mmCIF file of N, CA and C and ligand atoms in Angstrom:
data_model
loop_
_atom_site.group_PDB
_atom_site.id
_atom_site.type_symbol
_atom_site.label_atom_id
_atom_site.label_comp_id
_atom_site.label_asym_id
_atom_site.label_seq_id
_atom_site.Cartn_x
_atom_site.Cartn_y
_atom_site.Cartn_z
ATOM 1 N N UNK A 1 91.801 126.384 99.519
ATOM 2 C CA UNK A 1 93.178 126.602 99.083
ATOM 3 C C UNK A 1 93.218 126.663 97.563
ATOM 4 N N UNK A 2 93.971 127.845 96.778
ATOM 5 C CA UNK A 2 94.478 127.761 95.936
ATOM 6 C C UNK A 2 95.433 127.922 95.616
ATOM 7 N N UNK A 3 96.006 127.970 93.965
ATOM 8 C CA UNK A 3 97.835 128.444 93.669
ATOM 9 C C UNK A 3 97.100 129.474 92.855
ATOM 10 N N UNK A 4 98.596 130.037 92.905
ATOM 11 C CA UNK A 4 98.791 131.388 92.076
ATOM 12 C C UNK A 4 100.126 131.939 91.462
ATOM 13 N N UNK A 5 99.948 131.498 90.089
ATOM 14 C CA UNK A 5 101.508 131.426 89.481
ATOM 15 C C UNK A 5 102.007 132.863 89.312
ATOM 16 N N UNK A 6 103.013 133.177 89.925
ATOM 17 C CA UNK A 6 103.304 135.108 89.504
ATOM 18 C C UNK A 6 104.519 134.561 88.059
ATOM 19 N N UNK A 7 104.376 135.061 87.058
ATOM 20 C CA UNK A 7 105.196 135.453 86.105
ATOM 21 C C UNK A 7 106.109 136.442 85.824
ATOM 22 N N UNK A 8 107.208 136.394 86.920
ATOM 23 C CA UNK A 8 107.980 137.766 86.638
ATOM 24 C C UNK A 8 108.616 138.295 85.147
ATOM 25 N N UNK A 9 109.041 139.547 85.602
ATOM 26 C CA UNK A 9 109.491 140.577 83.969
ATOM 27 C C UNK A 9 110.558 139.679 83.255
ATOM 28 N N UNK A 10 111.306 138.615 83.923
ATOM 29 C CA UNK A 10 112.281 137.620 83.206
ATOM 30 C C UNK A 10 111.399 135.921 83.189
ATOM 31 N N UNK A 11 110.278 135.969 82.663
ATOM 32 C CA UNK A 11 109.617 135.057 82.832
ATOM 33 C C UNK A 11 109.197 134.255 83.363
ATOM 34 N N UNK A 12 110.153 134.196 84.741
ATOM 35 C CA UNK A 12 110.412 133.213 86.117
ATOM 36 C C UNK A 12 108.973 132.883 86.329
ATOM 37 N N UNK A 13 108.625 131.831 86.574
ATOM 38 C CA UNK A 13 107.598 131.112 87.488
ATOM 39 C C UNK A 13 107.739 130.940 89.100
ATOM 40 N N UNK A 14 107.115 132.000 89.973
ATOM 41 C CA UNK A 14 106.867 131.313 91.696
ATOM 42 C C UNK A 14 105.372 131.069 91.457
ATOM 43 N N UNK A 15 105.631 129.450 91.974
ATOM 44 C CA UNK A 15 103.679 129.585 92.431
ATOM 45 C C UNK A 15 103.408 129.143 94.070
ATOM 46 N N UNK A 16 102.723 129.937 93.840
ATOM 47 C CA UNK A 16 102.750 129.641 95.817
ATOM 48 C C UNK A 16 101.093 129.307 96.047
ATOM 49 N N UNK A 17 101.003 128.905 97.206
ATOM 50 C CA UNK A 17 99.201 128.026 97.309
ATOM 51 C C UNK A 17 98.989 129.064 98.754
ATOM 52 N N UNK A 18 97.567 129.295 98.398
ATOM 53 C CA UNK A 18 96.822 130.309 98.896
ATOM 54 C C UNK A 18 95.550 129.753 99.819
ATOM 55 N N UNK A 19 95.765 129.697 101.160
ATOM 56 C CA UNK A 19 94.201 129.415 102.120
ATOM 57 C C UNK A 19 93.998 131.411 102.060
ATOM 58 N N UNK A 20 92.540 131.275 101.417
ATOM 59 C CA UNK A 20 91.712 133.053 101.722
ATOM 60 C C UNK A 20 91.935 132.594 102.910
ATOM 61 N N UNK A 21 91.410 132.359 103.897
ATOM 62 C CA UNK A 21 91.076 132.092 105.567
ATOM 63 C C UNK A 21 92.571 132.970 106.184
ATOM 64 N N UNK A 22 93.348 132.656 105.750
ATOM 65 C CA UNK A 22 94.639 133.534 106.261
ATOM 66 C C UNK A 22 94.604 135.153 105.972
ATOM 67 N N UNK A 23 93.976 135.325 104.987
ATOM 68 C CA UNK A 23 94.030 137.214 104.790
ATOM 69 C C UNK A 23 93.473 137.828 105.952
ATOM 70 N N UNK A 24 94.280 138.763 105.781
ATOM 71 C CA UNK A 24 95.378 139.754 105.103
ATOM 72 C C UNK A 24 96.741 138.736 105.371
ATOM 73 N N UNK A 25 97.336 138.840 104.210
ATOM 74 C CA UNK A 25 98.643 137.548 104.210
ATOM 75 C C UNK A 25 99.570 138.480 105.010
ATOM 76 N N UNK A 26 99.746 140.225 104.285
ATOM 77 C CA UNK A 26 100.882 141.120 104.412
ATOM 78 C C UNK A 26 100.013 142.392 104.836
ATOM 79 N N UNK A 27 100.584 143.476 104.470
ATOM 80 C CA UNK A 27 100.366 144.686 105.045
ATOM 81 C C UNK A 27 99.647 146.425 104.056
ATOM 82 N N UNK A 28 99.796 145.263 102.671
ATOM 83 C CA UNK A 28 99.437 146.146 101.575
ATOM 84 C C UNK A 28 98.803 145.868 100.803
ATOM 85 N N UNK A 29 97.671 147.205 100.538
ATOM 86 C CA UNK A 29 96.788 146.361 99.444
ATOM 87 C C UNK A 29 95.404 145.887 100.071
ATOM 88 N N UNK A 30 94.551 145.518 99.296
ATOM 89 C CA UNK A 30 93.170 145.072 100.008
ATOM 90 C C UNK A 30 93.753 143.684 100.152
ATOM 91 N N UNK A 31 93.264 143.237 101.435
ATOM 92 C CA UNK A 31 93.098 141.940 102.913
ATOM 93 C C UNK A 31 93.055 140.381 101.268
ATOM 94 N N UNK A 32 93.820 139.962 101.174
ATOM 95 C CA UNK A 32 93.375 138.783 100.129
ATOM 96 C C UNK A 32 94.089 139.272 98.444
ATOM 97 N N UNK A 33 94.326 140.412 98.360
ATOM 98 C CA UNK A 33 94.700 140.752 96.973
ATOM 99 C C UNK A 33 95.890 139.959 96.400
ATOM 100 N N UNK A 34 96.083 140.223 95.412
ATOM 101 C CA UNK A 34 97.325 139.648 94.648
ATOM 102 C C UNK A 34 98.555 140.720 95.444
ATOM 103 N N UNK A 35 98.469 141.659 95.438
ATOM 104 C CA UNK A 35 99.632 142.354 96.301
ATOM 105 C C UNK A 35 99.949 141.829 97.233
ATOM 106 N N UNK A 36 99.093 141.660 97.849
ATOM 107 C CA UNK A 36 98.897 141.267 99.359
ATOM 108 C C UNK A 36 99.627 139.668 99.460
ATOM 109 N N UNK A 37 99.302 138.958 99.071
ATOM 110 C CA UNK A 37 99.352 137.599 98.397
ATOM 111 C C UNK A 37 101.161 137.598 97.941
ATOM 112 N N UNK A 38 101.636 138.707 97.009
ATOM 113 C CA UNK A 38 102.594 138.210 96.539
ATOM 114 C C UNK A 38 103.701 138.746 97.613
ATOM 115 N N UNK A 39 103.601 140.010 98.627
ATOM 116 C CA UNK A 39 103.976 140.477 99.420
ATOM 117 C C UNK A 39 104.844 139.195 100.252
ATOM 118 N N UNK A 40 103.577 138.851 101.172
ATOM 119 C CA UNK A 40 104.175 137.617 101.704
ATOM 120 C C UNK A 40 104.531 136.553 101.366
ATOM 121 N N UNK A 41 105.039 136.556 100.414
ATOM 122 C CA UNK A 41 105.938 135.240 99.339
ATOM 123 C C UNK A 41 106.818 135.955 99.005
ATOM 124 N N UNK A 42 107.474 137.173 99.132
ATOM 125 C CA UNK A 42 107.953 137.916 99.048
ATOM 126 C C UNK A 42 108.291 138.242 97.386
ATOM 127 N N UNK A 43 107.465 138.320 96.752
ATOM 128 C CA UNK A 43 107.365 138.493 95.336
ATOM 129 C C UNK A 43 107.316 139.715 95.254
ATOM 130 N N UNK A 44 108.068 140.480 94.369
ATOM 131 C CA UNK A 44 108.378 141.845 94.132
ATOM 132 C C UNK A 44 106.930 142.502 93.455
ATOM 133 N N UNK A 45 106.181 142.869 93.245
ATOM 134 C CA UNK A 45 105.078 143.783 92.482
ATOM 135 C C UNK A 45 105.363 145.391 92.769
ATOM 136 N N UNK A 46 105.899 146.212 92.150
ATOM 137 C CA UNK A 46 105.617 147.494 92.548
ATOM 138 C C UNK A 46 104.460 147.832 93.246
ATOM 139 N N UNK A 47 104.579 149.301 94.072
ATOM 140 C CA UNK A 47 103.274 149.649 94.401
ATOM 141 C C UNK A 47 103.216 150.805 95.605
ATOM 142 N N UNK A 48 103.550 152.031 94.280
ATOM 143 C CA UNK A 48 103.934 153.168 94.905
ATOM 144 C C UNK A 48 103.658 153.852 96.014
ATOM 145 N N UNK A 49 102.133 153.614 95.900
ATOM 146 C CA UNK A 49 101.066 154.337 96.646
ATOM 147 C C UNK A 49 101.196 153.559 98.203
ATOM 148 N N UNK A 50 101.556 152.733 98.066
ATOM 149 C CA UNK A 50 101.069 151.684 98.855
ATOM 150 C C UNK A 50 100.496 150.514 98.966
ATOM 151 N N UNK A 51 99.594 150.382 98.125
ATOM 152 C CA UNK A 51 98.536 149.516 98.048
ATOM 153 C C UNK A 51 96.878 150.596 98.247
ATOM 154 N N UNK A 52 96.779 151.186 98.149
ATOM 155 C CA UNK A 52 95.411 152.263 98.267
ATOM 156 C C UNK A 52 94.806 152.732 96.773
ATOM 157 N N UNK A 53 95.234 152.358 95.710
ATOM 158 C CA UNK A 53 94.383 152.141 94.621
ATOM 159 C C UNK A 53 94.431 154.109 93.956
ATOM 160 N N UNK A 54 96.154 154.291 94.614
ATOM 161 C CA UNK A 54 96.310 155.984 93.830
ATOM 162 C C UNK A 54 97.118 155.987 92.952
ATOM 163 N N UNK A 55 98.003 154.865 92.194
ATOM 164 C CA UNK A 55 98.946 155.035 91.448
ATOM 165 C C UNK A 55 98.406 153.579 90.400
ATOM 166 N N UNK A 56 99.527 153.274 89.157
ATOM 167 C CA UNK A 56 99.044 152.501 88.312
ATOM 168 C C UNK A 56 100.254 151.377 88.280
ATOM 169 N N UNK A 57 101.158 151.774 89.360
ATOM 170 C CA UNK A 57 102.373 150.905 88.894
ATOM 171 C C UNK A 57 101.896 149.421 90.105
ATOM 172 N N UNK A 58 101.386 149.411 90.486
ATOM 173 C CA UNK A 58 100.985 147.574 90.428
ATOM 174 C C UNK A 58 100.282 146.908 89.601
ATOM 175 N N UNK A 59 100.197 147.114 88.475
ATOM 176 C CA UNK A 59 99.453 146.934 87.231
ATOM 177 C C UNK A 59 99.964 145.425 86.764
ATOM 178 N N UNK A 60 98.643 144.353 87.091
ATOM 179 C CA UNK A 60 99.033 142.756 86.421
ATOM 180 C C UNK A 60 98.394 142.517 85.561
ATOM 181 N N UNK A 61 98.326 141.480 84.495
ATOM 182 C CA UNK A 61 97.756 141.070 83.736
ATOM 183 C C UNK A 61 97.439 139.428 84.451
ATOM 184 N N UNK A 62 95.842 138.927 84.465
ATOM 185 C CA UNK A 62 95.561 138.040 85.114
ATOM 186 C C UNK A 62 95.568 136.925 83.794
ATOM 187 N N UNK A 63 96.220 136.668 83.561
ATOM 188 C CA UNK A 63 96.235 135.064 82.190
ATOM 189 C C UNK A 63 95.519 134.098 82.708
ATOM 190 N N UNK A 64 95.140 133.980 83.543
ATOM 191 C CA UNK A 64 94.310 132.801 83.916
ATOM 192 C C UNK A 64 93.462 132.939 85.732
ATOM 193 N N UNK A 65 91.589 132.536 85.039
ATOM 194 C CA UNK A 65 91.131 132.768 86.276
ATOM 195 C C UNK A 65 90.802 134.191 87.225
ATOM 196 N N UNK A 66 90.944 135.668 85.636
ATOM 197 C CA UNK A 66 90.422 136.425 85.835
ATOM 198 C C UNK A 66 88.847 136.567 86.140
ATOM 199 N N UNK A 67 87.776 134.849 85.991
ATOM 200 C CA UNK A 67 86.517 135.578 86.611
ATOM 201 C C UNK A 67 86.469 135.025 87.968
ATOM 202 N N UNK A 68 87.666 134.457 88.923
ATOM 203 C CA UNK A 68 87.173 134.561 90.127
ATOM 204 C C UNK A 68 87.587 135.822 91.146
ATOM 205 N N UNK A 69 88.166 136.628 90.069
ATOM 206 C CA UNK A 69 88.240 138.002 91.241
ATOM 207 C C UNK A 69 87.313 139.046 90.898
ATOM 208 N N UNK A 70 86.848 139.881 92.139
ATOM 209 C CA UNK A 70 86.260 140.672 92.394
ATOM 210 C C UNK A 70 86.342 141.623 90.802
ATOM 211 N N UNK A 71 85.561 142.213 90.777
ATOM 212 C CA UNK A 71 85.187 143.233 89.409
ATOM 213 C C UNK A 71 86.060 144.157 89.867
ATOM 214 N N UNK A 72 86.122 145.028 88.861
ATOM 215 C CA UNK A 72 87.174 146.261 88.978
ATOM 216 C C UNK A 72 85.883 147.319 89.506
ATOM 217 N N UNK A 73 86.277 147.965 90.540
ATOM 218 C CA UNK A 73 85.168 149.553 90.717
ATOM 219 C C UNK A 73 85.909 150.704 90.281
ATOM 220 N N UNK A 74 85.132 151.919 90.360
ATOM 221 C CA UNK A 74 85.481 153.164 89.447
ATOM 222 C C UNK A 74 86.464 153.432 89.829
ATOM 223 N N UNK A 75 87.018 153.538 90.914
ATOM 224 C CA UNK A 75 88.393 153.750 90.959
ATOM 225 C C UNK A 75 89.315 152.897 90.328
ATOM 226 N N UNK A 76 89.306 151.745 90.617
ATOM 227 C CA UNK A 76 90.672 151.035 90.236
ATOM 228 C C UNK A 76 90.604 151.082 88.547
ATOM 229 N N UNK A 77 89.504 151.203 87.460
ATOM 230 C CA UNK A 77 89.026 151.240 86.997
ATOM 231 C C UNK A 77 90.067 152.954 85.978
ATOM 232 N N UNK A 78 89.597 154.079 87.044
ATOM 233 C CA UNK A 78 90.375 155.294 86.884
ATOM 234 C C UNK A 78 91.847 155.199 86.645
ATOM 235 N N UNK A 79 92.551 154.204 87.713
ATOM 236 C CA UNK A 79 93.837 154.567 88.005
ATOM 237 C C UNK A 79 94.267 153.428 86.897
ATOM 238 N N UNK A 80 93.706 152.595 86.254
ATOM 239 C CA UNK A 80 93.973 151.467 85.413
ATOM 240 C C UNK A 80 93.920 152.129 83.986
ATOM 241 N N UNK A 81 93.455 153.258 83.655
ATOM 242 C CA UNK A 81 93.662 154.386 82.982
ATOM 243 C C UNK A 81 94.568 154.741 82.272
ATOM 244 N N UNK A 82 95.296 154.872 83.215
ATOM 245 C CA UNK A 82 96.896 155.523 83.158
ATOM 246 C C UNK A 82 98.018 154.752 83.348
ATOM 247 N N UNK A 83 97.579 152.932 83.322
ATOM 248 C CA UNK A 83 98.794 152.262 82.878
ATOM 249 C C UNK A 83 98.603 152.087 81.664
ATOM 250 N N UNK A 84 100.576 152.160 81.442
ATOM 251 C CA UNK A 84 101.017 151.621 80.223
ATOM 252 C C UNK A 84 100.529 150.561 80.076
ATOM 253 N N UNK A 85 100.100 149.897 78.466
ATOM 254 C CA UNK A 85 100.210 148.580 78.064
ATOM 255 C C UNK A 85 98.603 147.801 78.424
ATOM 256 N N UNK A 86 97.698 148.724 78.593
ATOM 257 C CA UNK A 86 96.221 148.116 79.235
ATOM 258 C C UNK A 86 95.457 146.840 78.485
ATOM 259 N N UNK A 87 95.348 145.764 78.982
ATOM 260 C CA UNK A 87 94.511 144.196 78.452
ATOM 261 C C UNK A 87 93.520 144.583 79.128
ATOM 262 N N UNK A 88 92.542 143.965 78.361
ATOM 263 C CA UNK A 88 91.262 143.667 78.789
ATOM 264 C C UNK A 88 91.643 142.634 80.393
ATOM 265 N N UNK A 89 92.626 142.208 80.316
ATOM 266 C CA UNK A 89 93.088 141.170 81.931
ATOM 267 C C UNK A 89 93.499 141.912 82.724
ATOM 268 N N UNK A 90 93.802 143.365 82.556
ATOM 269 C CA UNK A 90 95.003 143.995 83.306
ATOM 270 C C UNK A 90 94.051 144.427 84.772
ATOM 271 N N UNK A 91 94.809 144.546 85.732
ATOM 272 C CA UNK A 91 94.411 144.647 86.712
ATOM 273 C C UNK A 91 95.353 145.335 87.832
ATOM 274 N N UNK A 92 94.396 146.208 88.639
ATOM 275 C CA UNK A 92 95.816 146.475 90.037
ATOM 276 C C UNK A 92 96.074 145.626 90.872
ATOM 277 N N UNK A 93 96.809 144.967 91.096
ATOM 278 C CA UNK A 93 97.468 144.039 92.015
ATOM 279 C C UNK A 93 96.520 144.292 93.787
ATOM 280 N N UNK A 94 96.707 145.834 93.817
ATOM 281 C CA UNK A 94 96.297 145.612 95.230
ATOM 282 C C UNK A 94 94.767 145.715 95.709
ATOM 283 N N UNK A 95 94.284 145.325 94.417
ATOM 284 C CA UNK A 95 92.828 146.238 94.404
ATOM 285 C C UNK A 95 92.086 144.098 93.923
ATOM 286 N N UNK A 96 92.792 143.834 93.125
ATOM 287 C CA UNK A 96 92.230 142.148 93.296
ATOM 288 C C UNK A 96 92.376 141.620 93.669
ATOM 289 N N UNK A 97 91.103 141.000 94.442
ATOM 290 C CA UNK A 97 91.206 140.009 95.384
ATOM 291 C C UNK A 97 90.419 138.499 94.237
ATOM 292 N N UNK A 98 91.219 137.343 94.103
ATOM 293 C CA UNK A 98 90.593 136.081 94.130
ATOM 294 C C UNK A 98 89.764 135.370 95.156
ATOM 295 N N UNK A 99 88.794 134.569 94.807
ATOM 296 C CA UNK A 99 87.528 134.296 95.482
ATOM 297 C C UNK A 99 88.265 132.814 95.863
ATOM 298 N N UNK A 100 88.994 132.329 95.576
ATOM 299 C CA UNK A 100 89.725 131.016 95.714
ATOM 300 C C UNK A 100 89.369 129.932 95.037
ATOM 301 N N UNK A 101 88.292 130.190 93.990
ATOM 302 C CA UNK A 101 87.345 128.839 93.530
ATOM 303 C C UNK A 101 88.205 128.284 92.477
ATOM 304 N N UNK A 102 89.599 129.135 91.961
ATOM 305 C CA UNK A 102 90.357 128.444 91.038
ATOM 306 C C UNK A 102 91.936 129.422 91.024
ATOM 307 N N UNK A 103 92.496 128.135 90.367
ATOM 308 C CA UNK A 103 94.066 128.623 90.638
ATOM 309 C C UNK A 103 93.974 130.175 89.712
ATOM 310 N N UNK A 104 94.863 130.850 89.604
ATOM 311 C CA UNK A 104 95.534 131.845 88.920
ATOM 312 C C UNK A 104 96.680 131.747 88.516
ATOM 313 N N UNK A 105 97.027 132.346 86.865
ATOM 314 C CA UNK A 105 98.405 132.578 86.595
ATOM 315 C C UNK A 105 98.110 134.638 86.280
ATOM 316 N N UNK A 106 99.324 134.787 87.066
ATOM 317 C CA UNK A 106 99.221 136.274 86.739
ATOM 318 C C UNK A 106 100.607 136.919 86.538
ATOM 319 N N UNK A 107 100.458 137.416 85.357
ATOM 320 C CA UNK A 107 101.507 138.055 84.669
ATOM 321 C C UNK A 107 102.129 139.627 85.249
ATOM 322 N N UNK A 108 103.404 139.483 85.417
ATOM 323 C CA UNK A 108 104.156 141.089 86.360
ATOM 324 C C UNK A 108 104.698 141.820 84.995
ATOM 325 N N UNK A 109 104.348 143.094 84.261
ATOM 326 C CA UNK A 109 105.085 143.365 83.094
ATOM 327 C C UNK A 109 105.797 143.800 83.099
ATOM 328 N N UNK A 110 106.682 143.484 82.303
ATOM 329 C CA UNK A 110 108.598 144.233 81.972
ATOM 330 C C UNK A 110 108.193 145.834 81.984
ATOM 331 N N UNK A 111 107.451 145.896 81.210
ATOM 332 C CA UNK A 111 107.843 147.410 80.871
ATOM 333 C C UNK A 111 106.688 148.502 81.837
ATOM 334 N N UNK A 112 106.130 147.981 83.000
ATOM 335 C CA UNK A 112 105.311 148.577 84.055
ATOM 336 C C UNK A 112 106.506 148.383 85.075
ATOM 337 N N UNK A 113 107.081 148.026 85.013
ATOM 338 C CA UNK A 113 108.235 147.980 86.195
ATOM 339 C C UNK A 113 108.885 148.960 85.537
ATOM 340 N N UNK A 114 109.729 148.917 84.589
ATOM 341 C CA UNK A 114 110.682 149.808 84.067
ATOM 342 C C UNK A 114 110.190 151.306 84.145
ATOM 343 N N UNK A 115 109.281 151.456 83.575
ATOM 344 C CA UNK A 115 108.486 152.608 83.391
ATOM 345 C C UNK A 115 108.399 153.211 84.963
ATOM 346 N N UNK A 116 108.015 152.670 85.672
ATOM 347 C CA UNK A 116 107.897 153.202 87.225
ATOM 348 C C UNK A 116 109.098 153.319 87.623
ATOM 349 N N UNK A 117 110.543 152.543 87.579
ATOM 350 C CA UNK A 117 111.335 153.040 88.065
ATOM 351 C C UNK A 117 112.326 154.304 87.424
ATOM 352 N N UNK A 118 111.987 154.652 86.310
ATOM 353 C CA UNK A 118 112.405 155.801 85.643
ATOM 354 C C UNK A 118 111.752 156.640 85.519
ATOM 355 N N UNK A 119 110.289 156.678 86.544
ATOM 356 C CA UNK A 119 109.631 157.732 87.210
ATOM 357 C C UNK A 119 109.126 158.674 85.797
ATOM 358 N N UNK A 120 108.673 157.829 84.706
ATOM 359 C CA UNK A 120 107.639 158.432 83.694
ATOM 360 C C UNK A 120 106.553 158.316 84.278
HETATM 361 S S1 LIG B 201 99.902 150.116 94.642
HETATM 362 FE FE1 LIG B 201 99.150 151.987 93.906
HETATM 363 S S2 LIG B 201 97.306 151.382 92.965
HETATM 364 FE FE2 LIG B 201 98.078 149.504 93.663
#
């Protein structure tokens, strides 16, 4: 079991605690991801595509406990490209999965939401 603090675009703190053993939590996104994860907590993350790693608007920044998730591959890598606002932390929501060996705080950005819903 771990937590995982989501930081929404108005700074809000949900942290919700995570058994991996339960993935796939929800229905989107790779089986364990932060999408997936915030889905069923019902935490808002954009995520146009779906969760299939074709668009950039689930785009998080991991502030804490970015080395227990999976590496980025060439795709997510591609589509991470073409978000606004790119950190060396930034990440697609539906494409990272945490290994559970430590909590996470992960940041939702103001202006990756905005930007997607005014369809730039
Ligand atoms: S929802 Fe489209 S890449 Fe994650």
């Amino acid at each position: 079991m771990y937590r995982v603090t989501f930081i929404d675009e108005n700074r809000c703190e949900r942290v919700v605690t995570v058994d991996p053993a339960d993935a796939p939590h929800s229905d989107h996104g790779r089986p364990g991801s932060l999408l997936d994860i915030a889905l069923a907590h019902e935490i808002e993350i954009d995520h146009a595509c779906g969760g299939v790693c074709a668009c950039s608007t689930c785009h998080v920044i991991i502030r804490q406990g970015h080395e227990t998730c999976n590496p980025p591959d060439d795709r997510e890598e591609d589509q991470l490209d073409q978000a606004y606002g790119l950190t060396a932390r930034s990440r697609l929501a539906c494409q990272c999965v945490p290994d559970g060996s430590a909590d996470l705080v992960v940041e939702i950005p103001r202006w990756n939401r905005n930007l997607a819903r005014e369809g730039k």
